[in-house]
GROMACS .gro file of C-alpha atoms in nm:
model
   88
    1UNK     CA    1  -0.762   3.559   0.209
    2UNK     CA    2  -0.436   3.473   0.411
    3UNK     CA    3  -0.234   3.776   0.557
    4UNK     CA    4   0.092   3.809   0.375
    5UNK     CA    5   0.429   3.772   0.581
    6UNK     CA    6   0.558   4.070   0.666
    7UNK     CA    7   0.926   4.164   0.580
    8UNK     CA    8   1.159   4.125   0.799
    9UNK     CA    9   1.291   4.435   0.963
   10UNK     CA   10   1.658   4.475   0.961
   11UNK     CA   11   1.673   4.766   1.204
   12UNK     CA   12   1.500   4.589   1.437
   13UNK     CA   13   1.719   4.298   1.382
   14UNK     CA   14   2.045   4.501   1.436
   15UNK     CA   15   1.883   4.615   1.774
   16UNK     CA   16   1.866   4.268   1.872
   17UNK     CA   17   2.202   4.248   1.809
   18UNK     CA   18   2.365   4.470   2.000
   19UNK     CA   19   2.060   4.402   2.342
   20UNK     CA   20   2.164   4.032   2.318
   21UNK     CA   21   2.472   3.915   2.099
   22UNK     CA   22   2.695   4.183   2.124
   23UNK     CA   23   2.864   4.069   2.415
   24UNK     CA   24   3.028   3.784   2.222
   25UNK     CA   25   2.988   3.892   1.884
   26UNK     CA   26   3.158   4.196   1.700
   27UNK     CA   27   2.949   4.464   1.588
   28UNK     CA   28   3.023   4.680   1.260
   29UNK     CA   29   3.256   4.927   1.370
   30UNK     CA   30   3.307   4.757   1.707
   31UNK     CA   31   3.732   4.733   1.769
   32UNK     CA   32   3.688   4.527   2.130
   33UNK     CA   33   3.786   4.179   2.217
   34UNK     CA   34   3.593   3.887   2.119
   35UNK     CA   35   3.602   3.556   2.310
   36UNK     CA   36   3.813   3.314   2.101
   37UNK     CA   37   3.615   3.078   1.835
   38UNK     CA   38   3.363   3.349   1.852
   39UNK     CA   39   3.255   3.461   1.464
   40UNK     CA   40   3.175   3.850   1.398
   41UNK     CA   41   2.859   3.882   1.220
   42UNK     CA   42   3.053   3.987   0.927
   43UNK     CA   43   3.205   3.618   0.927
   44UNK     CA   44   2.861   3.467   0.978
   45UNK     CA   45   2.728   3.641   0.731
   46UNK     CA   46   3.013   3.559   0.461
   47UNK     CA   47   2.911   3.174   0.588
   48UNK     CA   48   2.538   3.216   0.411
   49UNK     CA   49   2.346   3.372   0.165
   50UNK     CA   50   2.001   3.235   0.273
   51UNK     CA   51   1.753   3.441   0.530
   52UNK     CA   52   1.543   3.149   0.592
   53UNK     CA   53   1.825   2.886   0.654
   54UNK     CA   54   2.030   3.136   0.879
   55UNK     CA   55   1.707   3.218   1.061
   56UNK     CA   56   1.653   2.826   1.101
   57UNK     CA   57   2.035   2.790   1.262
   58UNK     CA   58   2.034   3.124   1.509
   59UNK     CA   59   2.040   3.048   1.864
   60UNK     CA   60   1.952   2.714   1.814
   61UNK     CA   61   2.186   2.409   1.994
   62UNK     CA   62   2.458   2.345   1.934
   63UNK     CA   63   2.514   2.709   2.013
   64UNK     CA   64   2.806   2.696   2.277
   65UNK     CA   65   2.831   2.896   2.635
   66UNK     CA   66   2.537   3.103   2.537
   67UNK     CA   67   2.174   3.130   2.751
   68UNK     CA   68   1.932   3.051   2.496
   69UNK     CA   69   1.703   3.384   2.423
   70UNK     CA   70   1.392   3.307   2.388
   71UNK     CA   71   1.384   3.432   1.984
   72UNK     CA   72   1.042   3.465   1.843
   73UNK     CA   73   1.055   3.329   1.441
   74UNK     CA   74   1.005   3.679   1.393
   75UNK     CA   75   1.322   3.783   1.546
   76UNK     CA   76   1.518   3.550   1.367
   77UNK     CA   77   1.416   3.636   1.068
   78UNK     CA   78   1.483   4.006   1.155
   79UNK     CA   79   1.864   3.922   1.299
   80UNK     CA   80   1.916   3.710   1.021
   81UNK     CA   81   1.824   3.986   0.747
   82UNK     CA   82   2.011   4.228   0.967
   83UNK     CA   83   2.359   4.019   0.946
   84UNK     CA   84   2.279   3.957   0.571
   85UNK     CA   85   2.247   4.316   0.505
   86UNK     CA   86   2.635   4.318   0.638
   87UNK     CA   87   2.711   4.096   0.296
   88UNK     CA   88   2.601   4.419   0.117
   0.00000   0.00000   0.00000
């Protein structure tokens, strides 16, 4: 029998978050400065409705003026269902 995919974890996606986007990205809650062009994940997550696809796009080029984190799939998927839960 295969092992079934586990869920992602949306905590553990919002932790990502904040250790390595929230230094350009708005957090919930968050009042500071942004750099300009640079969508809250509120706005990215009014852009899609899909986990998978959004977990496809994170952190991948063309993703300007940022050091690419080396993101597991797993922590995609867990960022992406973390910014989706912000649709909620």
């Amino acid at each position: 029998t295969c092992a079934r995919a586990q869920p992602a974890d949306v905590a553990a996606g919002r932790a990502l978050a904040r250790e390595l986007c929230a230094g350009c990205h708005l957090m919930p809650g968050s009042t500071r400065a942004v750099p300009d062009g640079v969508p809250s994940f509120a706005a990215i997550a009014r852009k899609w409705s899909d986990p998978r696809a959004l977990a496809d796009r994170l952190i991948v080029p063309p993703h300007p003026e940022m050091p690419p984190p080396p993101l597991s799939n797993r922590q995609r998927a867990d960022l992406a269902a973390w910014i989706l839960s912000l649709r909620e």
